[in-house]
XYZ file of N, CA, C and O in Angstrom:
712
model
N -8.522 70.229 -144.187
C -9.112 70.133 -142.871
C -8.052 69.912 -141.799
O -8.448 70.275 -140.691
N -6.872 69.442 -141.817
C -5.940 68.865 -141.202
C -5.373 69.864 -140.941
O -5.073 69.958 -139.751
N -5.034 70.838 -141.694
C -4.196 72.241 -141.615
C -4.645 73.153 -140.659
O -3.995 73.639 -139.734
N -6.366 73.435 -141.100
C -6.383 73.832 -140.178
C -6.870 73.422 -138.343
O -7.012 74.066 -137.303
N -6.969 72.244 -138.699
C -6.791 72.005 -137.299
C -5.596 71.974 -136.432
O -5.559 72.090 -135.207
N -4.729 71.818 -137.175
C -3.184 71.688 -137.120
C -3.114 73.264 -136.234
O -2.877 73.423 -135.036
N -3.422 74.362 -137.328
C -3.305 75.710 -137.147
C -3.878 76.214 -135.682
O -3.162 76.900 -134.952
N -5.114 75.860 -135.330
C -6.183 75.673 -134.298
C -5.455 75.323 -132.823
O -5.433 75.991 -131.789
N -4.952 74.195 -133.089
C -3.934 73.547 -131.919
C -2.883 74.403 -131.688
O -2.546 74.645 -130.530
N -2.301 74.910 -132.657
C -0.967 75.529 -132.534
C -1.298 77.101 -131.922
O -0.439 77.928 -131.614
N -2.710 77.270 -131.839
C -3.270 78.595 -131.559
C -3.481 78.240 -130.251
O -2.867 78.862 -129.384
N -3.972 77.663 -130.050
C -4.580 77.324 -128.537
C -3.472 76.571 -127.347
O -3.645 76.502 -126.131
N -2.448 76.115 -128.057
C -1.345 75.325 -127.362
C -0.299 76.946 -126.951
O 0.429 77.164 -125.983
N -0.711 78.012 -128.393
C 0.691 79.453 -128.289
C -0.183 79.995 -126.757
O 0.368 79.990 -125.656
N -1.522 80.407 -126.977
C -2.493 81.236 -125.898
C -2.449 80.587 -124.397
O -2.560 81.227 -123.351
N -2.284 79.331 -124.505
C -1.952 78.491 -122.906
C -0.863 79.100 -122.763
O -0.852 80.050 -121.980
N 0.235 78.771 -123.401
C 1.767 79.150 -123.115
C 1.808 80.505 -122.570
O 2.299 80.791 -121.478
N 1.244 81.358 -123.423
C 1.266 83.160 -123.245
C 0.233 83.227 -121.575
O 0.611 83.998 -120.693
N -0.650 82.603 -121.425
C -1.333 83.066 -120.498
C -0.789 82.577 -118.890
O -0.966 83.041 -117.764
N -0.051 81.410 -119.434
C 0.702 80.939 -118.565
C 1.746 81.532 -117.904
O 2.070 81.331 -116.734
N 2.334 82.374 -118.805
C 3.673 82.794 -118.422
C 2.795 84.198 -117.382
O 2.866 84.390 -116.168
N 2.129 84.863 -118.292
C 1.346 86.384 -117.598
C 1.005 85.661 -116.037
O 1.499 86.235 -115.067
N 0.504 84.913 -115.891
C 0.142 84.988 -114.724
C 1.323 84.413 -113.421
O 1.161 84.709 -112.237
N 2.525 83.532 -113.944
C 3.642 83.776 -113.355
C 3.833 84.893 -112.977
O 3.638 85.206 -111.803
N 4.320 85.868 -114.026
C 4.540 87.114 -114.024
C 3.685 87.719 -112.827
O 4.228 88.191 -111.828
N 2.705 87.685 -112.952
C 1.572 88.648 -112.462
C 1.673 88.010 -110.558
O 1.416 88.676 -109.555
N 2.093 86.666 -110.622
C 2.335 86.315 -108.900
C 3.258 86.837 -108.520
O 3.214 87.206 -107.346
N 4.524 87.117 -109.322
C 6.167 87.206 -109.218
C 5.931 89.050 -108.534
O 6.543 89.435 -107.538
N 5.040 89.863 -109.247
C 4.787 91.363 -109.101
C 3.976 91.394 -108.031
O 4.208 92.363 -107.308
N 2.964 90.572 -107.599
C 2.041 90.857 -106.268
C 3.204 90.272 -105.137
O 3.356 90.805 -104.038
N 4.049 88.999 -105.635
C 4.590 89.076 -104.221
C 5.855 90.051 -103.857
O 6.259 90.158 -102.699
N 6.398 90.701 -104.877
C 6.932 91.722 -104.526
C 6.697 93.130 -104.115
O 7.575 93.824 -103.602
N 5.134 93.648 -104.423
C 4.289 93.983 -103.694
C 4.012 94.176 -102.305
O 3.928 95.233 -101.680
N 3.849 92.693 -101.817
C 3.581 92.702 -100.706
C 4.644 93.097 -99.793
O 4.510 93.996 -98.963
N 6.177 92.101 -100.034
C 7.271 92.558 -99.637
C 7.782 94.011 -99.269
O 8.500 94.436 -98.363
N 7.058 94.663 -100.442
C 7.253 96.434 -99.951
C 6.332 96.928 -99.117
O 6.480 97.968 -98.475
N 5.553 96.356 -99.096
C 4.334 96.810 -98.373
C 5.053 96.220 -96.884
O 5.208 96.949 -95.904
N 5.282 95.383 -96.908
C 5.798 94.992 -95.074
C 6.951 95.086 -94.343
O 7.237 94.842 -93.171
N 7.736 95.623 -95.595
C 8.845 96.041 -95.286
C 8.880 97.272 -94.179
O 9.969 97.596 -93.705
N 7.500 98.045 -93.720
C 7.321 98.922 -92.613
C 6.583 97.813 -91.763
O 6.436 96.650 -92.139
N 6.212 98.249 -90.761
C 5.344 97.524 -89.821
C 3.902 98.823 -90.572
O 4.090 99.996 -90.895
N 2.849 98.188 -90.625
C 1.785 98.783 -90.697
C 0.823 99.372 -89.517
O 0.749 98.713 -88.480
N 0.088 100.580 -89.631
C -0.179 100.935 -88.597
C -1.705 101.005 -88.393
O -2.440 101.876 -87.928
N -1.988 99.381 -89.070
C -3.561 98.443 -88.735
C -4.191 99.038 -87.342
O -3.353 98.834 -86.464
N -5.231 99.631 -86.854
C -5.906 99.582 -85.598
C -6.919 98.520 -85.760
O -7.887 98.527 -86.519
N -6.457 97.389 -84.731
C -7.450 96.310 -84.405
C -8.286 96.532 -82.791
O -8.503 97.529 -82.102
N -8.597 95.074 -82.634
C -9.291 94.805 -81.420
C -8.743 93.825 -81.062
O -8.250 92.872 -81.666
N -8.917 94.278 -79.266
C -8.743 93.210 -78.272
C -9.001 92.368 -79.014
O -9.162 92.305 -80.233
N -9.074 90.940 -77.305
C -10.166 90.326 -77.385
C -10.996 90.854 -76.028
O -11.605 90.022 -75.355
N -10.996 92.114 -75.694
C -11.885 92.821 -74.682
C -12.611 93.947 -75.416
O -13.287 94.836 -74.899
N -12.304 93.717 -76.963
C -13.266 95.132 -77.862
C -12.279 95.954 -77.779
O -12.368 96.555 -78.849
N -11.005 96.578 -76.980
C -10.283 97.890 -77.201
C -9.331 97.802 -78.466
O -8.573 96.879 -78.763
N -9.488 98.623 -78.928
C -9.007 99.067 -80.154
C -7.192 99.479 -79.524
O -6.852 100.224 -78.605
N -6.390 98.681 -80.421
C -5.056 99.466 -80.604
C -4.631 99.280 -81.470
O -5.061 98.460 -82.282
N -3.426 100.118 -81.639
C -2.690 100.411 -83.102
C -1.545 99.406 -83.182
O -0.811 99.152 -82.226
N -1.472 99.000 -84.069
C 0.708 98.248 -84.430
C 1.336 98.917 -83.946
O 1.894 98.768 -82.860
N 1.387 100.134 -84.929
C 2.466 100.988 -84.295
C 2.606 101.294 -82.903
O 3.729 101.233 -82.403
N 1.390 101.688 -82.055
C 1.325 102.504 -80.912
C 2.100 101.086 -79.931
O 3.046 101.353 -79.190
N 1.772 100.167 -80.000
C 1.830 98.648 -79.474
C 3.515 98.393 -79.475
O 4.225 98.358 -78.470
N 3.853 98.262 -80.566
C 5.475 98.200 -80.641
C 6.650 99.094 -80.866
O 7.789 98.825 -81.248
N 5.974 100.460 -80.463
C 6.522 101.819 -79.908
C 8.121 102.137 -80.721
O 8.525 102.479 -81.832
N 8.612 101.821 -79.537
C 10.125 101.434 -80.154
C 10.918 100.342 -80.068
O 12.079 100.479 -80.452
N 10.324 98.554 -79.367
C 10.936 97.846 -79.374
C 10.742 97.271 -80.316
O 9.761 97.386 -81.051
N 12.175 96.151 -80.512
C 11.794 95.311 -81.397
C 10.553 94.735 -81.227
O 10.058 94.791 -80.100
N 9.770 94.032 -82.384
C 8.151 93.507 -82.464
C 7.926 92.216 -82.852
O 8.582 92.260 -83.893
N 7.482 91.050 -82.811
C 7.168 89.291 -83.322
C 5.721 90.188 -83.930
O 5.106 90.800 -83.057
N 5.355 90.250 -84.893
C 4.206 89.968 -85.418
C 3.564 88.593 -86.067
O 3.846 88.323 -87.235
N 2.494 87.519 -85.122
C 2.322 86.068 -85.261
C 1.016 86.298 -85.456
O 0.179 86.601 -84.606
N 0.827 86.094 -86.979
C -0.715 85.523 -87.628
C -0.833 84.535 -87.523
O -0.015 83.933 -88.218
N -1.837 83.542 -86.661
C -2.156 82.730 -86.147
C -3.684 82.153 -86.331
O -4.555 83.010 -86.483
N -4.058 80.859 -86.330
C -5.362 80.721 -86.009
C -5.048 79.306 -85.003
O -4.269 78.377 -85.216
N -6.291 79.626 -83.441
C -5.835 78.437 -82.728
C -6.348 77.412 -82.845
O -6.509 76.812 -81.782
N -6.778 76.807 -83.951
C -6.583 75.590 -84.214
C -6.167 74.822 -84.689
O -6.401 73.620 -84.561
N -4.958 75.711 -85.804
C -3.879 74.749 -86.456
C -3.345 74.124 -85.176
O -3.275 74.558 -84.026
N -2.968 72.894 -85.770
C -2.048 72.418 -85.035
C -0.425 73.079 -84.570
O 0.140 73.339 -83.507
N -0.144 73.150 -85.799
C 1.072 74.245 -86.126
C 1.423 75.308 -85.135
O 2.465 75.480 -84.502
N -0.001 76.162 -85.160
C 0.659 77.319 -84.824
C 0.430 77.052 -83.009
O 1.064 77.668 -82.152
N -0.523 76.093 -82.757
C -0.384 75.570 -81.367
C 1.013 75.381 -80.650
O 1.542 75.931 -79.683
N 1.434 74.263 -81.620
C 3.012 74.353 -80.974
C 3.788 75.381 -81.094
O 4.708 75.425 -80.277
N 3.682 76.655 -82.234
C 4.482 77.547 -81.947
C 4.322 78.366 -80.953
O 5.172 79.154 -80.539
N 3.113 78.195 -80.490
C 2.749 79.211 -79.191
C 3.081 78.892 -78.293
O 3.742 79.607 -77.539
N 2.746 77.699 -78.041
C 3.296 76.728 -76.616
C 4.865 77.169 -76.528
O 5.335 77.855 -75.620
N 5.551 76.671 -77.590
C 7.162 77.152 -77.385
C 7.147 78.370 -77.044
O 7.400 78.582 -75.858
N 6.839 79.624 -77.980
C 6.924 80.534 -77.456
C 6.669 81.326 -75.974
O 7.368 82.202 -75.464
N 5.038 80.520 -75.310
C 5.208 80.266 -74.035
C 6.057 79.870 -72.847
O 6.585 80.376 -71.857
N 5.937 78.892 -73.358
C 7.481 78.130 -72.571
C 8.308 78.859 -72.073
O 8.360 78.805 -70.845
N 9.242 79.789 -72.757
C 10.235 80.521 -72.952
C 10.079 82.482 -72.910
O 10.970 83.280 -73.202
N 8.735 82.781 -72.474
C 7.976 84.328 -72.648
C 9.245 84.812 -71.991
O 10.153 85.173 -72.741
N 9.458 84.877 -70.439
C 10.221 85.268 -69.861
C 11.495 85.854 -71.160
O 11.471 87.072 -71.333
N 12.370 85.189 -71.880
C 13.113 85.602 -72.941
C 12.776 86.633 -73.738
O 13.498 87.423 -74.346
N 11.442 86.533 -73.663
C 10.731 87.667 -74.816
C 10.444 89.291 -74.315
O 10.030 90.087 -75.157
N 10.703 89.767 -72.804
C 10.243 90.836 -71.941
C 11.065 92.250 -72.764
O 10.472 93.327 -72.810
N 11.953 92.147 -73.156
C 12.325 93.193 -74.356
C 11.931 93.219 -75.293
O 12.739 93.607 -76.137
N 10.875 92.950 -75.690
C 10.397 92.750 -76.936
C 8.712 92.731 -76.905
O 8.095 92.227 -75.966
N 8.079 93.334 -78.034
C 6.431 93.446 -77.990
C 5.946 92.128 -78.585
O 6.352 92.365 -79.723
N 5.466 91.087 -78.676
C 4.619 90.000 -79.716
C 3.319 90.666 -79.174
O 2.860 90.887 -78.054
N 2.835 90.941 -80.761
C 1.444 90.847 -81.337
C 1.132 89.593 -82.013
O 1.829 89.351 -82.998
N 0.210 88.717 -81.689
C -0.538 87.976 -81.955
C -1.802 88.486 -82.522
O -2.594 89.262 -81.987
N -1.876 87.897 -83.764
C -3.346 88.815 -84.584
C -4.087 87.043 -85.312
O -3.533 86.065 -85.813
N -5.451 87.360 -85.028
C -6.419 86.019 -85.662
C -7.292 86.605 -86.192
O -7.556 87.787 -85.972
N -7.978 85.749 -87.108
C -9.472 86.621 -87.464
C -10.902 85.692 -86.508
O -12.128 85.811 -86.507
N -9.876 84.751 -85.756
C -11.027 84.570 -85.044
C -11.967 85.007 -84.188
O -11.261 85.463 -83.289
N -13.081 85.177 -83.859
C -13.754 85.918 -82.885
C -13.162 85.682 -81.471
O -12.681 84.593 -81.158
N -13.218 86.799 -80.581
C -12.195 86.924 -79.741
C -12.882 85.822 -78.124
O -12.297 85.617 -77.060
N -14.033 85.420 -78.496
C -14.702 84.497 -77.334
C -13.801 82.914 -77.765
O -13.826 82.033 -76.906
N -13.020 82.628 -79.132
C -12.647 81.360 -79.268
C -11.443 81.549 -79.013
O -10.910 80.450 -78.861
N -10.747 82.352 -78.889
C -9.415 82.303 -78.117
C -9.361 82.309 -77.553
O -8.539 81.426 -77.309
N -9.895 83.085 -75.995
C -9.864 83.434 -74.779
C -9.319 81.884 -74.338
O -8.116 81.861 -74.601
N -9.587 81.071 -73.981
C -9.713 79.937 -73.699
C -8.230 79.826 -74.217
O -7.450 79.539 -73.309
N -7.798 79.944 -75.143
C -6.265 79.386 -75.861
C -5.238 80.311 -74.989
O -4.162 80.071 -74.442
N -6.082 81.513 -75.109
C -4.625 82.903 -74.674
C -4.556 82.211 -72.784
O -3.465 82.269 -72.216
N -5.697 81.663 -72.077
C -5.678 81.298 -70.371
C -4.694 80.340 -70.816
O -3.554 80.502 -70.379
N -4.950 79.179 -71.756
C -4.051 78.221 -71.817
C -2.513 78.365 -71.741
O -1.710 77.777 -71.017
N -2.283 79.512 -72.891
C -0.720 79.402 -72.603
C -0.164 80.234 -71.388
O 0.992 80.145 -70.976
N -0.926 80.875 -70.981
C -0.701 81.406 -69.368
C 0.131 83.055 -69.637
O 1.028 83.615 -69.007
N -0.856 83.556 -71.174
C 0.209 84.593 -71.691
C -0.596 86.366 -71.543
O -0.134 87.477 -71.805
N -1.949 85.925 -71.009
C -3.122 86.858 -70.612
C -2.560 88.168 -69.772
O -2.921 89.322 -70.001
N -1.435 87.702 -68.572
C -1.458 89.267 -68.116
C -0.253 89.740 -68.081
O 0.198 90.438 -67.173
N 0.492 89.282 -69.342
C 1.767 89.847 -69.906
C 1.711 90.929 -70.590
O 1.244 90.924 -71.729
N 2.285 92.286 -69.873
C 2.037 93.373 -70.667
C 2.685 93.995 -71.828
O 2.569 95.166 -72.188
N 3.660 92.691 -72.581
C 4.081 92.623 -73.983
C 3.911 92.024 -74.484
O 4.770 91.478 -75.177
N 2.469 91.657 -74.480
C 1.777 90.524 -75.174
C 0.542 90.838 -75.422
O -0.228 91.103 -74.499
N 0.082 90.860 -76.984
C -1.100 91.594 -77.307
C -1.920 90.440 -78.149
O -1.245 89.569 -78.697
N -3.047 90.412 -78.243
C -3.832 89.535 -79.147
C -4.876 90.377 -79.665
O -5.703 91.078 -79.082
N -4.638 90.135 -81.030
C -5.664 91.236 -81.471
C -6.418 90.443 -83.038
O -5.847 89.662 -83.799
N -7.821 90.965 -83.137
C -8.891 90.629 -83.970
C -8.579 91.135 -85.255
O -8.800 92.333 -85.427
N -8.049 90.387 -86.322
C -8.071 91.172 -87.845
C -9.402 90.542 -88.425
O -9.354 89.731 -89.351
N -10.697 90.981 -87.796
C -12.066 90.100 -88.208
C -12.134 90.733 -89.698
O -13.193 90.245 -90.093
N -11.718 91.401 -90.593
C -12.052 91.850 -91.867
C -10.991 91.389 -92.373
O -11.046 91.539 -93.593
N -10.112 90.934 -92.073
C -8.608 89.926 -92.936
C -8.205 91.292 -93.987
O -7.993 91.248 -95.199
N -8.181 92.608 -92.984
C -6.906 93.588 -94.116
C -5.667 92.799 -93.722
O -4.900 92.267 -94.525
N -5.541 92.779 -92.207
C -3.550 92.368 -91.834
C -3.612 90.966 -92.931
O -2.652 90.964 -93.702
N -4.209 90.241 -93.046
C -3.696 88.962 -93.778
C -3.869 89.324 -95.096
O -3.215 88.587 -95.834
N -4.496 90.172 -95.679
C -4.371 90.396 -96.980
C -3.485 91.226 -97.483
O -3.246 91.215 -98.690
N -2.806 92.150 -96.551
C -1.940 93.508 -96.446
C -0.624 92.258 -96.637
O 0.158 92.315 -97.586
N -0.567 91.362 -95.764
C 0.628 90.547 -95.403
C 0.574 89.731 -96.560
O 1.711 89.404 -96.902
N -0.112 89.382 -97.124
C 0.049 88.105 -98.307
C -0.130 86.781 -97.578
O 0.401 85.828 -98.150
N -0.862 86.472 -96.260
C -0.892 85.064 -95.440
C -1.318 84.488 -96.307
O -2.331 84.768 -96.949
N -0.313 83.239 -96.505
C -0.777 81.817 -97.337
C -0.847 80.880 -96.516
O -1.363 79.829 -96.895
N -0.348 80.999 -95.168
C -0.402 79.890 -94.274
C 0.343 80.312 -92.856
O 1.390 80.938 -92.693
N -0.668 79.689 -91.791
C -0.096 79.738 -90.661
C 0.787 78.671 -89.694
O 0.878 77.472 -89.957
N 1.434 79.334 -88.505
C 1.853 80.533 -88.575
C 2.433 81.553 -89.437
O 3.548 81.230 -89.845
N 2.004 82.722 -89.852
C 3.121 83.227 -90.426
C 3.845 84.693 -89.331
O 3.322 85.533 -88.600
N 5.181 84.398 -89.715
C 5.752 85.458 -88.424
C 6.480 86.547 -88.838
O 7.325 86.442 -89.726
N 6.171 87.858 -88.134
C 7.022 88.791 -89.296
C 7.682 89.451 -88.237
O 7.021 89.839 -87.273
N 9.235 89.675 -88.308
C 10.226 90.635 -86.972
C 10.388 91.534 -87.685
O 10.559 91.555 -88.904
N 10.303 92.987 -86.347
C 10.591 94.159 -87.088
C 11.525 94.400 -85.631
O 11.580 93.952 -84.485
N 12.179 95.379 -86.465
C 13.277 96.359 -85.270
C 12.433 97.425 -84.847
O 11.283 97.739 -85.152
N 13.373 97.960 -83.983
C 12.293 98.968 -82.928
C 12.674 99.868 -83.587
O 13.201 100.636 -82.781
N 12.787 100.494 -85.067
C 11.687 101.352 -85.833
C 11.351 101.027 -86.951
O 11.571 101.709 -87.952
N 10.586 99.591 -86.934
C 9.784 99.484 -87.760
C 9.903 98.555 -89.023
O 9.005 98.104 -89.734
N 11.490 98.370 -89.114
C 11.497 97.794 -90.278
C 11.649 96.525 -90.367
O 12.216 95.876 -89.489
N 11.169 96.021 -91.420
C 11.590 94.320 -91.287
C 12.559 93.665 -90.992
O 13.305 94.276 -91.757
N 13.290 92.849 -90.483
C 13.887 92.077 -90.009
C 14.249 91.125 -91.270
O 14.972 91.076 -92.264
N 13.046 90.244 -90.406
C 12.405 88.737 -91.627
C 11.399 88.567 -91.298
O 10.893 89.416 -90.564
N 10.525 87.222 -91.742
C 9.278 86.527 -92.002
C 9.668 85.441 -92.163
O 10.811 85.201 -92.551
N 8.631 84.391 -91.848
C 8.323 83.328 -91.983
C 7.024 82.512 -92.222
O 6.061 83.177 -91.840
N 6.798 81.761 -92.531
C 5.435 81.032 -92.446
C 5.681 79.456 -92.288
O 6.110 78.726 -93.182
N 5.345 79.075 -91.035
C 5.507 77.813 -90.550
C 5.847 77.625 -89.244
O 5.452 78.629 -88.650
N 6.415 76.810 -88.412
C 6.725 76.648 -87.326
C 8.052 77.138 -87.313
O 8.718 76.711 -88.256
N 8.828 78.138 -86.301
C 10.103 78.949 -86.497
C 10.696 78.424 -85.004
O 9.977 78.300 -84.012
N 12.259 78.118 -85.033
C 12.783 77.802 -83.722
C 12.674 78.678 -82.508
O 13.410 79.539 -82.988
N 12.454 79.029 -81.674
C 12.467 80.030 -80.660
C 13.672 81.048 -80.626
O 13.608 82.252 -80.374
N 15.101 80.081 -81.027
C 16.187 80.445 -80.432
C 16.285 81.901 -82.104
O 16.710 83.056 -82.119
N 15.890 81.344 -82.811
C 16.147 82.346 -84.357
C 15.255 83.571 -83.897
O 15.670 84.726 -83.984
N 13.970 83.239 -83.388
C 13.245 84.006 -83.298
C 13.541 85.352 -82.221
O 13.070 86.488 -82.270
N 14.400 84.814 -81.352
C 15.126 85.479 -80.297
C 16.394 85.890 -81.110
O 15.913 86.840 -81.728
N 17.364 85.832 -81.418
C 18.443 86.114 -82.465
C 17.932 87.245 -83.545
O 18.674 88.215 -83.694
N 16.601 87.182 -84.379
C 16.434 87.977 -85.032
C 15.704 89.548 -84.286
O 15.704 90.717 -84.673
N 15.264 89.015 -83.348
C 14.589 90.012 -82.138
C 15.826 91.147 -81.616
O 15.447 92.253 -81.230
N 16.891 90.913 -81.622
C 18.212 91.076 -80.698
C 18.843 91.729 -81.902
O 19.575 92.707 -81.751
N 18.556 91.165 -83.231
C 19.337 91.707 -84.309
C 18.528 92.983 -84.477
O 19.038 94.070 -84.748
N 17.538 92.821 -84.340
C 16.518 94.137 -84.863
C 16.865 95.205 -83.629
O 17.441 96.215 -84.033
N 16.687 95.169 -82.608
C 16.898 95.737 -81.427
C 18.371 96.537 -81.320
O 18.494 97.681 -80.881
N 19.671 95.527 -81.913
C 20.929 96.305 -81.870
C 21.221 96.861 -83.769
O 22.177 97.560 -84.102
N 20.602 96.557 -84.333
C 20.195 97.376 -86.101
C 20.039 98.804 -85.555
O 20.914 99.603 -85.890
N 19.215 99.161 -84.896
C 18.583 100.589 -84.157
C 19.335 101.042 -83.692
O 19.383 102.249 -83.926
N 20.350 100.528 -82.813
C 21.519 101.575 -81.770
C 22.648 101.787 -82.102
O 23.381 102.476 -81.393
């Protein structure tokens, strides 16, 4: 009786181990996945928050691009906006898309706040079906993705990012191109 319980354990202790490792494996392959996948800028058509439909691509043409998945009520990504506010003026060579899946009546109120509404390189747009966050792999906000003005990744982040990097990698992407 001992044996085979012995045997039993040693079965069920090998099948944890094995299933354990597969699904390492299996995170290690989706997040490299995703990495290829964003390694372009994607050419998602969302919504305002006025209902008009635009494209990524069409949006960040040929400049360098901030792509900031956001929701406004982290705390987090509050302060990254505010900074980024703060400092817009720095940003006028450059497109930021701001994308939420929040409905576009609970931002309005956030986008008057940071005073970023009639900046015409400044977009906020509705991913209400969460493809961009599922396309992107979002595990947490902010997450921020720079592309050069054609398209390709830069870097990413997820968390609160310094302004001054964020400007540095903007500038890197921008002179990558010329």
């Amino acid at each position: 009786m001992r044996k085979i319980l012995l045997i039993i354990l040693t079965l069920v202790l090998f099948s944890a181990i094995a299933y354990l490792g597969y699904s390492i494996l299996q995170k290690d392959k989706q997040a490299e996945i995703v990495q290829e996948q964003i390694s372009q800028l994607p050419d998602f058509t969302l919504s305002d928050v006025e209902g008009n439909y635009h494209s990524l691509q069409r949006i960040a043409g040929n400049k360098s691009t901030l792509v900031v998945y956001f929701n406004s009520t982290c705390e987090i990504c509050q302060m990254e906006l505010n900074s980024l506010s703060k400092r817009i003026k720095e940003f006028e060579a450059y497109n930021l898309i701001f994308v939420t899946v929040e409905p576009p009546e609970e931002i309005k109120g956030f986008i008057t706040e940071l005073q970023l509404e009639s900046r015409k390189n400044v977009h906020f747009l509705v991913d209400s079906e969460m493809e961009v966050a599922g396309y992107y792999g979002v595990k947490g906000v902010p997450a921020l993705f720079i592309y050069d003005s054609t398209g390709n990744l830069v870097d990413s982040y997820t968390g609160p990012v310094k302004v001054d990097l964020i400007l540095d990698k903007l500038k890197e992407g921008k002179e990558s191109a010329l």
